[in-house]
Amino acid sequence: KPEKVQSLEVGYRATLFNNLYLDASYYFSYYRDFIGFNVGVDIDGFDPDTNFPTGVQGYRVSANATDIVTTQGTTIGFNYYFGKGLVKDFAFTGNYSWNVLNSGDDDPLVPAFNTPEHKFNIGVNGRGIKTNIGNLAIKDWGFNVNYKWVEGFLFEGSPQFTGNIPSYSLLDAQINYLVKPIKSVVKVGASNILNNKQFQVYGGPRIGRMAYVSITMDLGSFK
């Protein structure tokens, strides 16, 4: 059956002291006929000598939960803007999220929620920065540095791919430069810049550093 959900959500959003932007929310959801899967085996019989099962075939079938399943979570984020003169737009950012799933204790359903309970991001960014290197004036450049932490969780993908995902952290960084005469933005950066190899799907490949260079151009500036 298709699963049905009813959710209650509340939130708060405000700007404080002209510099701090806050955004927080909480949800609680009730699921009926929550879709997961059941795992079982089909056997032909038992060996009379060893009493071991023979002709064993494992299987997984989609199924609905027999009990009401509830999920709840919250997200809190902030942007704190500061800097004048040297830095036109400088910000310290962060967010935290908490998510849990509650299923019936007697329900054999494997819910495959596959979501970490805790994770957060902390970052700092700036744009419109002006500086001097010797007699060379450099302006209109910016940067973005972000640190992410994800708590380990149980990944329930299938009978052969079910296991724990360890906690991991990532550091991303980027610098960019605005070329005003041709209205172009040049970006150089990397995700997982420290090459902390980790996997987000049990049984999947480990993910390392990815570096990139991009140029965004406004073709209308050449008219």
Coordinates of N, CA and C in Angstrom, one line a residue, residues 4-208:
K4 N 1.2 6.7 4.0 CA 0.5 8.0 4.2 C 1.1 8.6 5.4
V5 N 1.3 9.9 5.4 CA 2.0 10.7 6.4 C 1.2 11.9 6.8
Q6 N 1.2 12.2 8.1 CA 0.7 13.5 8.6 C 1.8 14.1 9.4
S7 N 2.1 15.4 9.1 CA 3.2 16.1 9.7 C 2.8 17.4 10.4
L8 N 3.5 17.6 11.5 CA 3.3 18.9 12.2 C 4.7 19.6 12.2
E9 N 4.7 20.8 11.7 CA 5.9 21.6 11.6 C 5.8 23.0 12.3
V10 N 6.8 23.4 13.0 CA 6.8 24.7 13.6 C 8.2 25.3 13.3
G11 N 8.3 26.6 13.2 CA 9.6 27.2 12.9 C 9.7 28.6 13.4
Y12 N 10.9 29.1 13.4 CA 11.1 30.5 13.9 C 12.2 31.1 13.0
R13 N 12.0 32.3 12.6 CA 13.0 33.0 11.7 C 13.1 34.4 12.1
A14 N 14.3 34.9 12.3 CA 14.4 36.3 12.7 C 15.8 36.9 12.4
T15 N 15.9 38.2 12.3 CA 17.2 38.9 12.2 C 17.4 39.7 13.5
L16 N 18.5 39.4 14.2 CA 18.8 40.0 15.5 C 20.0 40.9 15.4
F17 N 20.0 42.1 16.0 CA 21.1 43.0 16.1 C 21.6 43.5 14.7
N18 N 20.8 43.3 13.7 CA 21.1 43.7 12.3 C 22.3 42.9 11.7
N19 N 22.8 41.9 12.4 CA 23.9 41.1 11.9 C 23.7 39.6 11.9
L20 N 22.8 39.2 12.8 CA 22.6 37.8 13.0 C 21.2 37.3 12.5
Y21 N 21.3 36.3 11.5 CA 20.1 35.8 11.0 C 19.9 34.4 11.5
L22 N 18.7 34.1 12.1 CA 18.5 32.8 12.7 C 17.3 32.1 11.9
D23 N 17.4 30.8 11.8 CA 16.3 30.0 11.1 C 16.3 28.6 11.8
A24 N 15.2 28.4 12.5 CA 15.0 27.1 13.3 C 13.7 26.5 13.0
S25 N 13.6 25.2 12.9 CA 12.4 24.5 12.7 C 12.4 23.1 13.3
Y26 N 11.2 22.6 13.6 CA 11.0 21.3 14.2 C 9.8 20.6 13.5
Y27 N 9.9 19.3 13.3 CA 8.8 18.5 12.6 C 8.6 17.2 13.4
F28 N 7.4 16.8 13.3 CA 7.0 15.4 13.9 C 6.0 14.8 12.9
S29 N 6.3 13.6 12.4 CA 5.5 13.0 11.4 C 5.0 11.6 11.8
Y30 N 3.7 11.3 11.4 CA 3.1 10.0 11.7 C 3.0 9.3 10.3
Y31 N 3.5 8.1 10.2 CA 3.4 7.3 9.0 C 2.5 6.1 9.2
R32 N 1.5 6.0 8.3 CA 0.7 4.7 8.3 C 1.2 4.0 7.0
D33 N 1.3 2.7 7.2 CA 1.7 1.8 6.1 C 3.1 2.3 5.6
F34 N 4.0 2.6 6.5 CA 5.4 3.0 6.2 C 6.0 1.9 5.4
I35 N 6.7 2.2 4.3 CA 7.3 1.2 3.4 C 8.7 0.9 3.8
G36 N 9.0 -0.3 4.0 CA 10.4 -0.8 4.3 C 10.5 -2.1 3.6
F37 N 11.2 -3.1 4.2 CA 11.3 -4.4 3.6 C 11.5 -5.4 4.7
N38 N 11.1 -6.7 4.3 CA 11.3 -7.8 5.2 C 12.3 -8.7 4.6
V39 N 13.1 -9.4 5.4 CA 14.1 -10.3 4.9 C 13.8 -11.7 5.4
G40 N 13.9 -12.7 4.5 CA 13.7 -14.1 4.9 C 14.5 -15.0 4.1
V41 N 14.3 -16.3 4.3 CA 14.9 -17.4 3.5 C 13.9 -18.4 3.2
D42 N 14.2 -19.1 2.0 CA 13.4 -20.2 1.5 C 14.3 -21.4 1.4
I43 N 13.9 -22.5 2.1 CA 14.8 -23.7 2.0 C 14.0 -24.9 1.5
D44 N 14.7 -25.8 0.9 CA 14.1 -27.0 0.3 C 13.9 -28.0 1.4
G45 N 14.7 -28.1 2.4 CA 14.6 -29.0 3.5 C 15.9 -29.1 4.3
F46 N 16.0 -30.2 5.1 CA 17.2 -30.3 5.9 C 17.9 -31.6 5.6
D47 N 19.3 -31.5 5.6 CA 20.1 -32.7 5.4 C 19.9 -33.7 6.5
P48 N 19.5 -35.0 6.3 CA 19.3 -35.9 7.4 C 20.5 -36.2 8.2
D49 N 21.7 -36.1 7.6 CA 22.9 -36.4 8.3 C 23.5 -35.3 9.1
T50 N 23.4 -34.1 8.5 CA 24.0 -32.9 9.2 C 22.9 -32.0 9.9
N51 N 21.7 -32.2 9.4 CA 20.6 -31.4 9.9 C 20.7 -29.9 9.5
F52 N 21.6 -29.7 8.5 CA 21.8 -28.3 7.9 C 20.7 -28.1 6.8
P53 N 20.2 -26.9 6.7 CA 19.3 -26.6 5.6 C 19.9 -26.8 4.2
T54 N 19.1 -27.2 3.3 CA 19.6 -27.3 1.9 C 18.7 -26.5 1.0
G55 N 19.3 -26.1 -0.2 CA 18.6 -25.2 -1.1 C 18.2 -23.9 -0.6
V56 N 19.1 -23.3 0.1 CA 18.8 -22.0 0.8 C 18.7 -20.8 -0.2
Q57 N 17.7 -20.1 -0.2 CA 17.6 -18.9 -1.0 C 17.1 -17.7 -0.2
G58 N 18.0 -16.7 0.0 CA 17.6 -15.5 0.7 C 16.8 -14.6 -0.2
Y59 N 15.9 -13.8 0.4 CA 15.1 -12.8 -0.3 C 14.8 -11.6 0.5
R60 N 14.4 -10.6 -0.2 CA 13.9 -9.4 0.4 C 12.7 -8.9 -0.3
V61 N 11.6 -8.5 0.4 CA 10.4 -8.1 -0.2 C 10.0 -6.8 0.4
S62 N 9.5 -5.9 -0.4 CA 8.9 -4.6 0.1 C 7.7 -4.9 0.9
A63 N 7.5 -4.1 2.0 CA 6.4 -4.4 2.9 C 6.0 -3.1 3.6
N64 N 4.8 -3.1 4.2 CA 4.3 -2.0 5.0 C 4.5 -2.4 6.4
A65 N 4.8 -1.3 7.2 CA 4.9 -1.5 8.7 C 3.5 -1.8 9.2
T66 N 3.4 -2.7 10.2 CA 2.1 -3.0 10.8 C 1.7 -1.9 11.9
D67 N 2.7 -1.3 12.5 CA 2.5 -0.2 13.5 C 2.7 1.1 12.9
I68 N 2.2 2.1 13.6 CA 2.5 3.5 13.2 C 3.9 3.8 13.4
V69 N 4.6 4.4 12.4 CA 6.0 4.8 12.5 C 6.0 6.3 12.6
T70 N 6.8 6.8 13.5 CA 7.0 8.3 13.6 C 8.4 8.7 13.4
T71 N 8.6 9.9 12.9 CA 9.9 10.5 12.7 C 9.8 11.9 13.3
Q72 N 10.9 12.4 13.7 CA 11.0 13.7 14.2 C 12.4 14.3 14.0
G73 N 12.5 15.6 14.0 CA 13.8 16.2 13.8 C 13.7 17.7 13.9
T74 N 14.9 18.3 14.0 CA 15.0 19.7 14.1 C 16.2 20.2 13.3
T75 N 16.1 21.4 12.9 CA 17.2 22.1 12.2 C 17.4 23.5 12.7
I76 N 18.6 23.9 13.0 CA 18.9 25.2 13.5 C 20.1 25.8 12.6
G77 N 19.9 26.9 12.1 CA 20.9 27.5 11.2 C 21.1 29.0 11.5
F78 N 22.3 29.5 11.3 CA 22.5 30.9 11.5 C 23.5 31.5 10.5
N79 N 23.4 32.7 10.2 CA 24.4 33.5 9.4 C 24.7 34.8 10.2
Y80 N 26.0 35.0 10.5 CA 26.4 36.2 11.3 C 27.3 37.0 10.3
Y81 N 26.8 38.2 10.0 CA 27.5 39.1 9.0 C 28.3 40.1 9.7
F82 N 29.5 40.3 9.3 CA 30.3 41.4 9.9 C 31.4 41.8 8.9
G83 N 32.1 42.9 9.3 CA 33.2 43.4 8.4 C 32.8 44.7 7.7
K84 N 33.6 45.6 7.7 CA 33.4 46.9 7.0 C 34.7 47.3 6.4
G85 N 34.6 48.1 5.3 CA 35.8 48.6 4.7 C 36.5 47.6 3.9
L86 N 37.5 46.9 4.5 CA 38.3 45.9 3.8 C 37.4 44.8 3.3
V87 N 36.5 44.3 4.1 CA 35.6 43.3 3.6 C 34.2 43.8 3.5
K88 N 33.6 43.7 2.3 CA 32.3 44.2 2.1 C 31.2 43.3 2.6
D89 N 31.4 42.0 2.5 CA 30.4 41.1 2.9 C 31.1 39.8 3.5
F90 N 31.2 39.7 4.8 CA 31.9 38.6 5.5 C 30.9 38.0 6.4
A91 N 30.9 36.6 6.4 CA 29.9 35.9 7.2 C 30.4 34.7 7.8
F92 N 30.0 34.4 9.0 CA 30.2 33.2 9.8 C 28.9 32.4 9.8
T93 N 28.9 31.2 9.3 CA 27.7 30.4 9.1 C 27.8 29.1 9.8
G94 N 26.6 28.5 10.1 CA 26.5 27.2 10.7 C 25.1 26.7 10.7
N95 N 25.0 25.4 10.8 CA 23.7 24.7 10.9 C 23.9 23.4 11.6
Y96 N 22.8 22.9 12.2 CA 22.8 21.6 12.9 C 21.5 21.0 12.7
S97 N 21.5 19.7 12.5 CA 20.2 19.0 12.3 C 20.2 17.7 13.1
W98 N 19.0 17.3 13.5 CA 18.8 16.1 14.3 C 17.6 15.4 13.7
N99 N 17.7 14.1 13.4 CA 16.6 13.4 12.8 C 16.6 11.9 13.4
V100 N 15.4 11.5 13.8 CA 15.3 10.1 14.3 C 14.0 9.5 13.8
L101 N 14.0 8.2 13.7 CA 12.8 7.4 13.3 C 12.5 6.4 14.4
N102 N 11.2 6.3 14.8 CA 10.7 5.4 15.8 C 9.8 4.4 15.1
S103 N 10.2 3.1 15.3 CA 9.3 2.1 14.7 C 8.9 1.1 15.8
G104 N 7.8 0.3 15.6 CA 7.3 -0.6 16.6 C 8.4 -1.6 17.0
D105 N 8.5 -1.9 18.2 CA 9.5 -2.9 18.7 C 9.2 -4.3 18.2
D106 N 7.9 -4.6 18.0 CA 7.6 -6.0 17.6 C 7.4 -6.1 16.1
D107 N 7.6 -5.0 15.3 CA 7.5 -5.0 13.9 C 8.7 -5.6 13.2
P108 N 8.7 -6.6 12.4 CA 9.9 -7.2 11.8 C 10.4 -6.3 10.6
L109 N 9.7 -5.3 10.3 CA 10.0 -4.5 9.1 C 11.4 -3.8 9.3
V110 N 12.2 -3.8 8.2 CA 13.5 -3.1 8.2 C 13.2 -1.8 7.6
P111 N 13.2 -0.7 8.3 CA 12.8 0.6 7.8 C 13.7 1.3 6.8
A112 N 15.0 1.0 6.8 CA 15.9 1.6 5.9 C 15.8 3.1 5.9
F113 N 15.9 3.7 7.1 CA 15.8 5.2 7.3 C 17.1 5.8 6.7
N114 N 18.2 5.2 7.0 CA 19.5 5.6 6.4 C 19.8 7.1 6.5
T115 N 19.6 7.6 7.7 CA 19.8 9.0 8.0 C 20.6 9.2 9.3
P116 N 21.7 9.9 9.2 CA 22.4 10.2 10.5 C 21.6 11.0 11.5
E117 N 21.7 10.6 12.8 CA 20.9 11.3 13.8 C 21.4 12.8 14.0
H118 N 22.7 13.0 14.0 CA 23.3 14.3 14.2 C 24.3 14.6 13.1
K119 N 24.2 15.9 12.6 CA 25.2 16.4 11.7 C 25.2 17.9 11.8
F120 N 26.4 18.5 11.4 CA 26.5 20.0 11.5 C 27.5 20.5 10.5
N121 N 27.3 21.8 10.1 CA 28.3 22.5 9.3 C 28.7 23.8 10.0
I122 N 29.9 24.2 9.8 CA 30.4 25.5 10.2 C 31.3 26.0 9.1
G123 N 31.1 27.3 8.8 CA 31.8 27.9 7.7 C 32.0 29.4 7.8
V124 N 32.9 29.9 7.0 CA 33.2 31.3 6.9 C 33.4 31.6 5.5
N125 N 32.8 32.8 5.1 CA 32.9 33.2 3.7 C 33.0 34.7 3.6
G126 N 33.6 35.2 2.5 CA 33.7 36.6 2.3 C 33.6 36.9 0.8
R127 N 33.2 38.1 0.4 CA 33.2 38.5 -1.0 C 33.4 40.0 -1.1
G128 N 33.8 40.4 -2.2 CA 34.1 41.8 -2.4 C 35.3 42.3 -1.7
I129 N 36.3 41.4 -1.4 CA 37.5 41.7 -0.6 C 38.5 42.4 -1.5
K130 N 39.1 43.4 -0.9 CA 40.1 44.2 -1.6 C 41.4 44.2 -0.7
T131 N 42.5 44.0 -1.4 CA 43.8 43.9 -0.7 C 44.9 44.4 -1.7
N132 N 46.1 44.6 -1.2 CA 47.3 45.0 -2.0 C 48.4 44.0 -1.7
I133 N 49.1 43.6 -2.8 CA 50.3 42.8 -2.8 C 51.4 43.6 -3.4
G134 N 52.2 44.3 -2.6 CA 53.2 45.2 -3.1 C 52.4 46.4 -3.6
N135 N 52.8 46.7 -4.9 CA 52.1 47.8 -5.6 C 50.9 47.4 -6.4
L136 N 50.6 46.1 -6.3 CA 49.5 45.5 -7.1 C 48.2 45.5 -6.2
A137 N 47.2 46.2 -6.7 CA 45.9 46.2 -6.0 C 45.0 45.1 -6.5
I138 N 44.5 44.3 -5.6 CA 43.6 43.2 -5.9 C 42.3 43.4 -5.2
K139 N 41.3 43.3 -6.0 CA 39.9 43.5 -5.4 C 38.9 42.6 -6.1
D140 N 37.7 42.6 -5.5 CA 36.6 41.8 -6.0 C 36.9 40.3 -6.0
W141 N 37.6 39.8 -5.0 CA 37.8 38.4 -4.8 C 37.1 37.9 -3.5
G142 N 36.8 36.6 -3.4 CA 36.1 36.1 -2.2 C 36.6 34.7 -1.9
F143 N 36.0 34.1 -0.9 CA 36.4 32.8 -0.5 C 35.3 32.2 0.3
N144 N 35.4 30.8 0.4 CA 34.4 30.1 1.2 C 35.0 28.9 1.8
V145 N 35.0 28.7 3.1 CA 35.6 27.5 3.8 C 34.4 26.9 4.6
N146 N 34.2 25.6 4.5 CA 33.2 25.0 5.3 C 33.6 23.6 5.8
Y147 N 33.3 23.4 7.1 CA 33.6 22.1 7.8 C 32.3 21.4 8.1
K148 N 32.2 20.1 7.7 CA 31.0 19.3 7.9 C 31.4 18.1 8.7
W149 N 30.5 17.8 9.7 CA 30.6 16.5 10.5 C 29.3 15.8 10.4
V150 N 29.4 14.5 10.2 CA 28.3 13.6 10.1 C 28.5 12.4 11.0
E151 N 27.5 12.2 11.9 CA 27.6 11.0 12.8 C 27.4 9.7 12.1
G152 N 28.1 8.7 12.6 CA 27.9 7.4 12.0 C 26.4 6.9 12.2
F153 N 26.0 6.0 11.3 CA 24.6 5.5 11.4 C 24.6 4.1 10.7
L154 N 23.5 3.4 10.9 CA 23.3 2.0 10.4 C 22.7 2.2 9.0
F155 N 23.3 1.7 7.9 CA 22.8 1.8 6.6 C 22.2 0.4 6.3
E156 N 20.8 0.5 6.1 CA 20.1 -0.8 5.8 C 19.7 -0.7 4.3
G157 N 20.6 -1.3 3.4 CA 20.3 -1.2 2.0 C 19.6 -2.5 1.5
S158 N 20.2 -3.6 1.8 CA 19.7 -4.9 1.4 C 20.3 -6.0 2.2
P159 N 19.9 -7.2 2.1 CA 20.5 -8.2 3.0 C 22.1 -8.3 2.9
Q160 N 22.6 -8.1 1.7 CA 24.0 -8.2 1.5 C 24.7 -6.9 1.7
F161 N 24.0 -5.8 1.8 CA 24.6 -4.5 2.0 C 24.0 -3.8 3.1
T162 N 24.2 -4.3 4.3 CA 23.7 -3.6 5.5 C 24.8 -3.6 6.5
G163 N 25.1 -2.4 7.0 CA 26.2 -2.3 8.0 C 26.3 -0.8 8.4
N164 N 27.3 -0.6 9.3 CA 27.5 0.7 9.9 C 28.3 1.7 9.0
I165 N 27.9 2.9 8.9 CA 28.7 4.0 8.2 C 29.4 4.7 9.4
P166 N 30.7 4.7 9.4 CA 31.4 5.4 10.5 C 31.2 6.9 10.4
S167 N 31.3 7.6 11.5 CA 31.3 9.1 11.5 C 32.4 9.6 10.7
Y168 N 32.2 10.7 10.0 CA 33.2 11.3 9.2 C 33.1 12.8 9.1
S169 N 34.2 13.5 8.7 CA 34.2 14.9 8.6 C 34.8 15.3 7.3
L170 N 34.4 16.5 6.7 CA 34.9 17.0 5.5 C 35.2 18.4 5.6
L171 N 36.2 18.9 4.9 CA 36.6 20.3 4.8 C 36.5 20.7 3.3
D172 N 35.7 21.7 3.0 CA 35.6 22.2 1.6 C 36.2 23.6 1.6
A173 N 36.8 24.0 0.5 CA 37.3 25.4 0.4 C 37.2 25.9 -1.0
Q174 N 37.1 27.2 -1.2 CA 37.0 27.8 -2.5 C 37.4 29.2 -2.5
I175 N 38.1 29.7 -3.5 CA 38.3 31.1 -3.8 C 37.7 31.5 -5.1
N176 N 37.3 32.7 -5.2 CA 36.7 33.2 -6.5 C 37.1 34.6 -6.7
Y177 N 37.1 35.0 -8.0 CA 37.5 36.3 -8.4 C 36.5 36.8 -9.4
L178 N 36.0 38.1 -9.3 CA 35.1 38.7 -10.2 C 35.9 39.6 -11.2
V179 N 35.8 39.2 -12.5 CA 36.4 40.0 -13.5 C 35.3 40.9 -14.1
K180 N 35.3 42.1 -13.5 CA 34.2 43.1 -13.8 C 34.1 43.4 -15.3
P181 N 35.2 43.7 -16.0 CA 35.1 44.2 -17.4 C 34.3 43.2 -18.3
I182 N 34.4 41.9 -18.0 CA 33.6 41.0 -18.8 C 32.6 40.2 -18.0
K183 N 32.3 40.7 -16.8 CA 31.3 40.2 -15.9 C 31.4 38.6 -15.8
S184 N 32.6 38.2 -15.4 CA 32.9 36.8 -15.3 C 33.3 36.5 -13.8
V185 N 33.1 35.3 -13.4 CA 33.5 34.8 -12.1 C 34.3 33.6 -12.3
V186 N 35.6 33.6 -11.7 CA 36.5 32.5 -11.8 C 36.5 31.8 -10.4
K187 N 36.3 30.5 -10.3 CA 36.3 29.8 -9.1 C 37.3 28.7 -9.1
V188 N 38.0 28.6 -8.0 CA 39.0 27.4 -7.8 C 38.7 26.9 -6.4
G189 N 38.5 25.6 -6.3 CA 38.2 25.0 -5.0 C 38.3 23.5 -5.0
A190 N 38.0 22.9 -3.9 CA 38.0 21.5 -3.7 C 37.0 21.1 -2.6
S191 N 36.3 20.0 -2.8 CA 35.5 19.4 -1.8 C 36.3 18.3 -1.1
N192 N 36.2 18.1 0.2 CA 37.0 17.2 0.9 C 38.5 17.4 0.6
I193 N 38.9 18.7 0.9 CA 40.2 19.1 0.5 C 41.3 18.3 1.2
L194 N 41.0 17.8 2.4 CA 42.0 17.0 3.1 C 42.1 15.5 2.7
N195 N 41.2 15.2 1.7 CA 41.2 13.8 1.1 C 40.9 12.8 2.2
N196 N 39.9 13.1 3.0 CA 39.5 12.2 4.0 C 38.6 11.1 3.4
K197 N 39.1 10.0 2.9 CA 38.3 9.1 2.2 C 37.3 8.4 3.1
Q198 N 36.0 8.5 2.7 CA 34.9 7.9 3.4 C 33.8 7.4 2.5
F199 N 32.9 6.6 3.0 CA 31.8 6.1 2.2 C 30.5 6.5 2.9
Q200 N 29.5 6.8 2.1 CA 28.2 7.2 2.5 C 27.1 6.2 2.3
V201 N 27.5 5.1 1.6 CA 26.6 4.0 1.3 C 27.3 2.7 1.6
Y202 N 26.8 1.9 2.5 CA 27.5 0.7 2.9 C 27.6 -0.2 1.7
G203 N 28.9 -0.7 1.4 CA 29.1 -1.4 0.2 C 29.5 -0.6 -1.0
G204 N 29.5 0.7 -0.9 CA 29.8 1.6 -1.9 C 31.3 2.0 -1.9
P205 N 31.7 2.8 -2.9 CA 33.2 3.2 -2.9 C 33.4 4.3 -2.0
R206 N 34.7 4.4 -1.5 CA 35.1 5.5 -0.7 C 35.3 6.7 -1.6
I207 N 34.9 7.9 -1.0 CA 35.0 9.1 -1.8 C 36.1 10.0 -1.2
G208 N 36.9 10.5 -2.1 CA 38.0 11.3 -1.7 C 37.9 12.8 -2.2

